[in-house]
Coordinates of C-alpha atoms and ligand atoms in Angstrom, one line a residue:
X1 CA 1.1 6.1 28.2
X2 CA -0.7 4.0 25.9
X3 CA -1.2 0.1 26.7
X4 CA 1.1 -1.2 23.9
X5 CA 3.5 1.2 25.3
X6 CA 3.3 -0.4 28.7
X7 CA 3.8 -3.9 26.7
X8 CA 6.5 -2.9 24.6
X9 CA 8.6 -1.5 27.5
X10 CA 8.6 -4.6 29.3
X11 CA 9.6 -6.4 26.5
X12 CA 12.9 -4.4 26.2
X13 CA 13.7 -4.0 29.5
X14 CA 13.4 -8.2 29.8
X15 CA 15.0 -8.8 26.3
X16 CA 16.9 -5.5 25.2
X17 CA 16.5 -3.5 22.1
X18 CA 13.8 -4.8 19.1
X19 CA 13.8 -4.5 15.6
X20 CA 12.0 -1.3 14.0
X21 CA 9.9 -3.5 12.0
X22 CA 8.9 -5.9 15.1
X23 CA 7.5 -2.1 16.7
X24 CA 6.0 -1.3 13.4
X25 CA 3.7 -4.5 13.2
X26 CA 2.6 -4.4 16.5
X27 CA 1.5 -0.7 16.9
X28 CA -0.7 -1.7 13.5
X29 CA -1.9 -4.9 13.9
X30 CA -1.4 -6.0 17.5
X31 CA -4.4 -8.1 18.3
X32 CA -6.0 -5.7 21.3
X33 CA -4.2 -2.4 20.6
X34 CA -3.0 -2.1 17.0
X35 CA -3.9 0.9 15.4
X36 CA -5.9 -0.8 12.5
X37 CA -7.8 -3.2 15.1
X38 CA -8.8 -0.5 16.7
X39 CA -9.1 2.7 15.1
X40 CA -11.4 4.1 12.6
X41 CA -8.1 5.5 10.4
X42 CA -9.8 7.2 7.5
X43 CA -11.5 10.4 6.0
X44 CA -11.7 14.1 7.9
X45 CA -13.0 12.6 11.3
X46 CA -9.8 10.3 11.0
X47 CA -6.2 10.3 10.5
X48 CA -5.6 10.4 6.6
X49 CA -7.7 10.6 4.1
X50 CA -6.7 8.0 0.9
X51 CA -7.5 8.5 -3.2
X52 CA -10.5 6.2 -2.7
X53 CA -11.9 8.4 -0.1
X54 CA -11.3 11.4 -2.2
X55 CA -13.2 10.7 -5.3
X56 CA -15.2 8.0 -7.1
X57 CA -13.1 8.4 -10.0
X58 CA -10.0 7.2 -8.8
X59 CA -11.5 3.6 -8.3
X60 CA -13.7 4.1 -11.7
X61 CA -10.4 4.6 -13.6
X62 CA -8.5 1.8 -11.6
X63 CA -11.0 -0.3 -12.4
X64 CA -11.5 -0.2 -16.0
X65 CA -7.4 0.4 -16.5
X66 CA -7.6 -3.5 -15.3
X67 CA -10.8 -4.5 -17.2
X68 CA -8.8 -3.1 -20.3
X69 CA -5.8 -5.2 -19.3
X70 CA -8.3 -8.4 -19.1
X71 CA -9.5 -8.2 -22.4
X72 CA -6.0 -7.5 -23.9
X73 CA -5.0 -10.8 -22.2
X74 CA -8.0 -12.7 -24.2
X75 CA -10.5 -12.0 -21.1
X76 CA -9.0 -15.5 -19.1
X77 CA -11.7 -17.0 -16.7
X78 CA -11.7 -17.7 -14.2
X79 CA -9.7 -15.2 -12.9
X80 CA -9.2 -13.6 -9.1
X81 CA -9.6 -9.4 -8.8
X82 CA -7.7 -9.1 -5.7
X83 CA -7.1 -6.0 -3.5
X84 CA -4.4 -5.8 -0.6
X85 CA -5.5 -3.7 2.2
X86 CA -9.0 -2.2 1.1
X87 CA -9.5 -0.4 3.9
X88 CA -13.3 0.8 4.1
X89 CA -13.7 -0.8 0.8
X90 CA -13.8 1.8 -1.1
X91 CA -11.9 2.0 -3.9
X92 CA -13.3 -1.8 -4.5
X93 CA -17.0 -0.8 -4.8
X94 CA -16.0 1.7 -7.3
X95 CA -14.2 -1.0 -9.3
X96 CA -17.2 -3.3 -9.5
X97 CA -19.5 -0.4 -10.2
X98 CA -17.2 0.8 -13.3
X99 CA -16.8 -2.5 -14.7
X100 CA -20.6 -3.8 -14.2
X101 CA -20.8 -3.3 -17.9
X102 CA -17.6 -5.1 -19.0
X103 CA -18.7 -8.8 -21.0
X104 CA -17.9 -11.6 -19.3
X105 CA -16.1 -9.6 -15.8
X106 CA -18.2 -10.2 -13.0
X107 CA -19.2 -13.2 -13.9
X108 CA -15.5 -15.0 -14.2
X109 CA -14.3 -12.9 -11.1
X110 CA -13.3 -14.6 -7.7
X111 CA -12.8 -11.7 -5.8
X112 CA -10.3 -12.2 -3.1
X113 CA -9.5 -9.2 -0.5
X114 CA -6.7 -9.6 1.8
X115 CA -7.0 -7.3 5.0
X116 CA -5.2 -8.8 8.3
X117 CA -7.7 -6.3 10.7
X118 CA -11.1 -8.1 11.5
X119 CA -12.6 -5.0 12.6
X120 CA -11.9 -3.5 8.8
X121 CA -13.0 -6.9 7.2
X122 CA -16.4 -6.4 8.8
X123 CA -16.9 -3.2 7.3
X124 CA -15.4 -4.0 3.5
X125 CA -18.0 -7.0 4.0
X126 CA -20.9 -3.9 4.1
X127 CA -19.5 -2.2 1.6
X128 CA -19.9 -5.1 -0.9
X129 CA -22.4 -6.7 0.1
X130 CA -23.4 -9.1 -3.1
X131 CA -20.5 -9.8 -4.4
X132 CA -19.7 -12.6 -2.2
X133 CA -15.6 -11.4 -1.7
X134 CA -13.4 -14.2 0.1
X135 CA -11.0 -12.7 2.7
X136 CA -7.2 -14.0 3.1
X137 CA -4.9 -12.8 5.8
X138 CA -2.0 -13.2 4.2
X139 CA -1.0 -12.6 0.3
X140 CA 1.2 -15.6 0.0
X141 CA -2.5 -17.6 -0.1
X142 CA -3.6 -15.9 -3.5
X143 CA -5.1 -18.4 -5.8
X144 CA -3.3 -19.7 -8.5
X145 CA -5.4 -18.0 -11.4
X146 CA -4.8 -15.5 -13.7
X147 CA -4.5 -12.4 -11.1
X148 CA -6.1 -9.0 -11.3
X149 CA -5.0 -6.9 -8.7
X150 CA -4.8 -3.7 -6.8
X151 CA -3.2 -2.0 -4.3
X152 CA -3.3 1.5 -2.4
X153 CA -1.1 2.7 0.1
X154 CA -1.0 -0.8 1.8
X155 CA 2.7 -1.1 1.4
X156 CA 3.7 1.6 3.0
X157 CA 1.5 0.1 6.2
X158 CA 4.3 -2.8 6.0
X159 CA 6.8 -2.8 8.6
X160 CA 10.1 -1.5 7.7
X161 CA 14.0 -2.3 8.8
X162 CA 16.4 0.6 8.7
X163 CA 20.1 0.6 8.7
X164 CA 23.1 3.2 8.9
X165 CA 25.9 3.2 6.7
X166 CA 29.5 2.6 8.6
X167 CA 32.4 2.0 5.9
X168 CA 31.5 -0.7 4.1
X169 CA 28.8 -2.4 6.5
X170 CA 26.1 -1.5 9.1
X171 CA 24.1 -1.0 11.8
X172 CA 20.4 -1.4 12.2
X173 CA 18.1 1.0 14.2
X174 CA 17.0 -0.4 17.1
X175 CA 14.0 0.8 18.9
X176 CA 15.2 0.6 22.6
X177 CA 14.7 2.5 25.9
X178 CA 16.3 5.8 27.7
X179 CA 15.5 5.9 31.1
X180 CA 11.8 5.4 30.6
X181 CA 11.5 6.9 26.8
X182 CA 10.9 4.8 23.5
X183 CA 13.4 5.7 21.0
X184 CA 16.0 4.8 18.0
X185 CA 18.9 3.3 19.1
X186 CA 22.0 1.5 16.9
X187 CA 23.1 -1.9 16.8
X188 CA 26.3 -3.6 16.5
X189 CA 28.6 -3.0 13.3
X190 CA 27.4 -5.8 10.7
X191 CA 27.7 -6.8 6.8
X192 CA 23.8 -6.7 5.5
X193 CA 24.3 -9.3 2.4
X194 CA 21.3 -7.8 1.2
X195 CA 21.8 -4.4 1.1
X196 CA 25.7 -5.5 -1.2
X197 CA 24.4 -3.4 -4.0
X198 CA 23.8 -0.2 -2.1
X199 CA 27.1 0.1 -0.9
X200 CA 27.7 1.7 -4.6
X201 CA 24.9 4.3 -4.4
X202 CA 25.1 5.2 -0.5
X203 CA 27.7 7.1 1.8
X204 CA 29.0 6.9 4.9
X205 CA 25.7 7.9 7.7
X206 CA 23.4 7.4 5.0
X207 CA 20.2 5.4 5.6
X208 CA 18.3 2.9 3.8
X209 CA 15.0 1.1 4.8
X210 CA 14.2 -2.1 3.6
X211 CA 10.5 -3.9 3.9
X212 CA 11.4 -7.5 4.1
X213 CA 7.5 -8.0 4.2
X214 CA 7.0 -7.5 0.8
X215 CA 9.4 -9.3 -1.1
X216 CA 7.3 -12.7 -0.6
X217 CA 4.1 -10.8 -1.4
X218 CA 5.6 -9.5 -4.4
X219 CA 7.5 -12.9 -5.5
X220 CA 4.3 -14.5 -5.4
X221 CA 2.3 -12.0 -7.2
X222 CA 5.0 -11.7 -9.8
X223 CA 5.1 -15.3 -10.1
X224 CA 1.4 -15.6 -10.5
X225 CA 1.5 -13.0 -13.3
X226 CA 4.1 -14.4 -15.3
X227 CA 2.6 -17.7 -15.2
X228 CA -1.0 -17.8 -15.0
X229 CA -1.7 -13.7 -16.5
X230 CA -2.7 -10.7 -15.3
X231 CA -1.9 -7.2 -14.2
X232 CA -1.2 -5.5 -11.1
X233 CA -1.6 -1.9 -10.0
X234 CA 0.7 -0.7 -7.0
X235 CA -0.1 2.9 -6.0
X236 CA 1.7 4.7 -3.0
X237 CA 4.5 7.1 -2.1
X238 CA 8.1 6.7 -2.3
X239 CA 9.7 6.5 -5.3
X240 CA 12.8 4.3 -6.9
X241 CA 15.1 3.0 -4.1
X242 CA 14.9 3.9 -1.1
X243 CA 17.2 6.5 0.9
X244 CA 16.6 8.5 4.1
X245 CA 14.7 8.0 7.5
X246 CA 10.9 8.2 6.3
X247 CA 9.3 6.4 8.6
X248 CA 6.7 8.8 9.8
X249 CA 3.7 8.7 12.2
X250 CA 0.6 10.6 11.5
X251 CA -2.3 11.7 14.2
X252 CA -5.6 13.1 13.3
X253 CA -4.2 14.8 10.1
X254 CA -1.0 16.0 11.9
X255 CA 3.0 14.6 12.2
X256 CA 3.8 13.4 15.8
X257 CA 6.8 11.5 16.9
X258 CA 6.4 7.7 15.6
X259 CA 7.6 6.4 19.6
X260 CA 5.0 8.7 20.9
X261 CA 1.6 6.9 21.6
X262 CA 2.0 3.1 20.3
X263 CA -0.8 1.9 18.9
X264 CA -2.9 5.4 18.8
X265 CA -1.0 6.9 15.5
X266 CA -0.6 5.6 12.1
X267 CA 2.8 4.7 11.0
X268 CA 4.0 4.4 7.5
X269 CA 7.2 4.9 5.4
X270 CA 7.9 6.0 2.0
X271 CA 7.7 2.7 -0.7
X272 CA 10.7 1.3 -2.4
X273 CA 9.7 0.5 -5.8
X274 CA 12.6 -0.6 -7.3
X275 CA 13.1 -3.2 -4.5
X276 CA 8.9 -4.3 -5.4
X277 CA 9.6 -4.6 -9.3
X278 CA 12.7 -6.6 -8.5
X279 CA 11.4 -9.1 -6.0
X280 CA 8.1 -9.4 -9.1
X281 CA 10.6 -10.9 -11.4
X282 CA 10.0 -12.6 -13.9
X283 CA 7.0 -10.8 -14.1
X284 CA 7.5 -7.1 -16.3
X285 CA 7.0 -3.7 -15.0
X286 CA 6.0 -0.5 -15.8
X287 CA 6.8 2.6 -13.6
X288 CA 4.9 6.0 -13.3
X289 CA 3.4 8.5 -11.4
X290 CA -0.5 8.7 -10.1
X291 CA -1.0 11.8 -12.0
X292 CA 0.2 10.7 -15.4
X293 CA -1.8 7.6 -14.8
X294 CA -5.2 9.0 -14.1
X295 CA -4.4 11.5 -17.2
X296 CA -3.9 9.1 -19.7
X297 CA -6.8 6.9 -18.5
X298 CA -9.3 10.6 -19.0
X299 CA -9.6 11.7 -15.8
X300 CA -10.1 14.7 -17.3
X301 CA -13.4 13.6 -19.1
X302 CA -14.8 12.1 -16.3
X303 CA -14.4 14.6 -14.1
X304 CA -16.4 17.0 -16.6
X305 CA -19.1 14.2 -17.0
X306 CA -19.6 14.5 -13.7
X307 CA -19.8 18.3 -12.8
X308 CA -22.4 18.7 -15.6
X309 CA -24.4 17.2 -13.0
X310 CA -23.2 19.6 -9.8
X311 CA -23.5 23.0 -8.6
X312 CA -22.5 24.6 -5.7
X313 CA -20.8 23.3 -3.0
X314 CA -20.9 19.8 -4.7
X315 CA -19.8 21.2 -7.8
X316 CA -16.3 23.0 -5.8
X317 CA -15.4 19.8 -3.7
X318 CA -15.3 17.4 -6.8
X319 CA -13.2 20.2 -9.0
X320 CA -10.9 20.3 -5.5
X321 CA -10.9 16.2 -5.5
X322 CA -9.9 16.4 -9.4
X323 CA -6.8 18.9 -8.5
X324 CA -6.0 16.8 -5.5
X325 CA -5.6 13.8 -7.0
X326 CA -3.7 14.6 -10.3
X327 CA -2.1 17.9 -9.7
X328 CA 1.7 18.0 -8.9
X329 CA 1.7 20.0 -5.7
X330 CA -0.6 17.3 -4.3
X331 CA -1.1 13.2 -4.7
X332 CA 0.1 13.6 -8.5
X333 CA 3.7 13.0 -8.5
X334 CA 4.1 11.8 -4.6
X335 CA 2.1 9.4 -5.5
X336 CA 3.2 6.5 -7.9
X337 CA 2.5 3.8 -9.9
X338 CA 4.4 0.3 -10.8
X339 CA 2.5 -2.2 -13.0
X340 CA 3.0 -5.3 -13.5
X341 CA 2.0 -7.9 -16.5
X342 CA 3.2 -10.6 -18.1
X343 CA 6.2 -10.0 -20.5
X344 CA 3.8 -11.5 -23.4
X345 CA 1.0 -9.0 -22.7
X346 CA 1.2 -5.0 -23.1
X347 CA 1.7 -3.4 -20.0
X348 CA -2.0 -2.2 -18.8
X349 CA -3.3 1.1 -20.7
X350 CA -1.6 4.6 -19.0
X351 CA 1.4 2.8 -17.4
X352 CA 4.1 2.8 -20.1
Ligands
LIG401 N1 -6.4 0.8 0.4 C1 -7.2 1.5 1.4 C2 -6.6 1.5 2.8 C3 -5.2 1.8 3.0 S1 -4.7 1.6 4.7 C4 -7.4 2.9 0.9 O1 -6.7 3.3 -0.1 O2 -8.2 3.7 1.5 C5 -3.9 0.0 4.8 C6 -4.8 -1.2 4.7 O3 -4.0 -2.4 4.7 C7 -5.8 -1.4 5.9 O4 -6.9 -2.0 5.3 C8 -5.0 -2.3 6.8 O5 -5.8 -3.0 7.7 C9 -4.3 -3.3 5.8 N2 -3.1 -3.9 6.3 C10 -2.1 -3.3 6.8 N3 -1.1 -4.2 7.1 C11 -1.5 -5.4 6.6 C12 -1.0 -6.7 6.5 N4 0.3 -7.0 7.0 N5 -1.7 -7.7 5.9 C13 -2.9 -7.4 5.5 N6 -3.5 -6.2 5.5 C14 -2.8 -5.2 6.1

C-alpha cells in the first residue's frame, strides 16, 4: 500500500466518502507523495511520453502558429508567452528556439510558466536557462497583458467530478471504502444546476465528468484575450462534451486501476472542450484536431528539412515521430486543438 493510500483511508474511514476530484488532486500534487512531486512522469524510462517529447517539430510549429498570431494582432508589447504545465520544458525551448528570428518577439516577451510541482519547476528552470521565465502556481495570477499562450495535455491532469444520470437528477461518484479497498461509490440523489443542459443530450445511467478546475483558468484567460489580445493553443484528448467514465490511470506505459497505488500512477481524463470554449467567453474559438493543425502549419516540410540531414536509425525514429504525431491511428485525431483569439483578430493560422 502506498503512503497516500494509508492517508487517504483514514480520511474516509474518519469523515466518509470524498469527492473524485479531491482523490484526483491529491494523488498528483500532494505535497510528499503526489505523483508530479515525486515522479519523473515522462519519455520511455517513464509513464507517458507527450508531443513535445516526441519531436522538435511539434514545439517549432506551436511556436511560430503564435508568432504568426502576434504579428496579425499588430505585434502588441509587452506581451506575456505563457505555458500551463510545461512539464520538462520542452515544448517551451522549442518555442523560443523557432521564434529567435521573429522581430521584435523575445524582446517584448514576459514569459510566465505556471507549473504547481517544485520538483518540475526546477528542471523547466534548466531547460531555459536565459530566458529569465517567472513561475506562477496558479493561472488565475496571469498578468494583465496581451496573452500568448500554450497548453499540452495539462488539462487533462485537472481533477475531475463525475456524476450518474437518475431521471432528471443525479448522483456523484464518490471514491469511498469496501472493507479495506479504495473504490467508486454513489452519492445521494441530487439536482446538479450545472449540469441543466445535459439532461437534453444524456440518458438515464449515463455519465458525465465535469472539471470545475478549469472554468476559472479558462474565464480568465478568455477574458484576458478579449480584452487585452492574444491567442491561445489548447492541445489534449477528449473531444466536444464530455460523456462516459474516462478517468484512467496509467503506469510505466501500461493501464492499471486508477484506486490502485495512490500517488505511484498518473491519472488523467479525457478533456471537455466544449465546456473550455464556453467558460473562454467572450473570447472566440476555433476547434480542430492536432493533425490537421500541424498539416496546415507544414509539418510536412519540416519534417523533410530535417531528414535531409539523417540516416539510419536517426533518419527512421524522426519519420516514426512525424506519423506519430499527425497520423489518424495515433495522436492525430485523439488529439485536439481549441484556439482562442479575440473576436477582432483572425483566429491563429491552421485553426479555422
Ligand atoms: N505540457 C507538458 C507536460 C504535461 S504533464 C508536456 O506536454 O510534456 C502536466 C503538467 O501540468 C505537469 O508539468 C504538471 O506538474 C502540471 N500540473 C498539473 N496539475 C497542475 C495544476 N493544478 N496547476 C499547475 N500545474 C499543474
Amino acid at each position: 500500500m502506498t503512503a497516500l493510500a494509508a492517508i487517504l483511508k483514514a480520511r474516509i474511514r474518519a469523515n466518509g466518502p470524498i469527492r473524485l476530484a479531491d482523490y484526483m488532486a491529491e494523488c498528483l500534487l500532494h505535497p510528499e507523495h503526489g505523483y508530479y512531486t515525486t515522479r519523473e512522469p515522462f519519455g520511455s524510462t517513464g509513464d507517458f511520453i507527450t508531443a513535445p517529447e516526441i519531436s522538435q517539430m511539434f514545439g517549432e510549429l506551436l511556436g511560430l502558429c503564435l508568432a504568426q498570431s502576434w504579428l496579425d494582432q499588430g505585434a502588441p508589447q509587452p506581451f506575456a508567452l505563457v505555458e500551463l504545465g510545461p512539464g520538462r520544458g520542452t515544448l517551451m525551448a522549442d518555442v523560443l528556439r523557432a521564434t529567435r528570428g521573429v522581430p521584435g518577439f523575445h524582446a517584448g516577451m514576459r514569459l510566465t510558466l505556471v507549473e504547481a510541482s517544485p520538483r518540475l519547476r526546477a528542471l523547466q528552470a534548466r531547460t531555459l536557462q536565459g530566458h529569465a521565465p517567472i513561475w506562477l502556481g496558479a493561472a488565475q495570477d496571469l498578468p494583465d497583458l496581451p496573452l500568448f499562450l500554450l497548453a499540452n495535455e495539462f488539462f487533462d491532469a485537472l481533477p475531475i467530478r463525475q456524476f450518474q444520470r437518475t431521471g432528471p437528477a443525479w448522483r456523484e461518484r464518490l471514491v469511498g471504502l469496501a472493507g479495506d479497498v479504495l473504490g467508486l461509490g454513489l452519492g445521494p440523489v441530487l439536482p446538479v444546476a450545472e449540469l441543466a443542459d445535459r439532461l437534453t443530450d444524456t440518458a438515464e445511467g449515463q455519465i458525465v465528468e465535469t472539471c470545475p478546475a478549469a472554468d476559472p483558468i479558462m474565464a480568465g484567460i478568455g477574458r484576458r484575450i478579449a480584452d487585452r489580445g492574444g491567442a491561445a493553443l489548447i492541445l489534449d484528448y477528449g473531444g466536444w462534451r464530455s460523456l462516459g467514465d474516462t478517468f484512467q490511470a496509467l503506469r510505466a506505459h501500461a493501464p492499471e486501476d486508477p484506486f490502485a497505488a495512490p500517488g505511484a500512477a498518473d491519472l488523467t481524463a479525457h478533456v471537455d472542450f466544449a465546456a473550455l470554449a464556453d467558460a473562454a467567453s467572450p473570447a472566440a474559438y476555433a476547434y480542430t484536431t492536432q493533425g490537421a493543425l500541424l498539416t496546415a502549419l507544414g509539418i510536412a516540410q519540416r519534417s523533410a528539412r530535417l531528414a535531409q540531414n539523417l540516416s539510419g536509425a536517426a533518419l527512421q525514429s524522426h519519420l516514426a515521430a512525424t506519423h506519430r504525431l499527425t497520423a489518424p491511428t495515433e495522436m492525430g485525431t485523439l488529439f485536439k486543438v481549441l484556439a482562442l483569439h479575440p473576436a477582432r483578430f483572425p483566429p491563429p493560422p491552421g485553426t479555422a
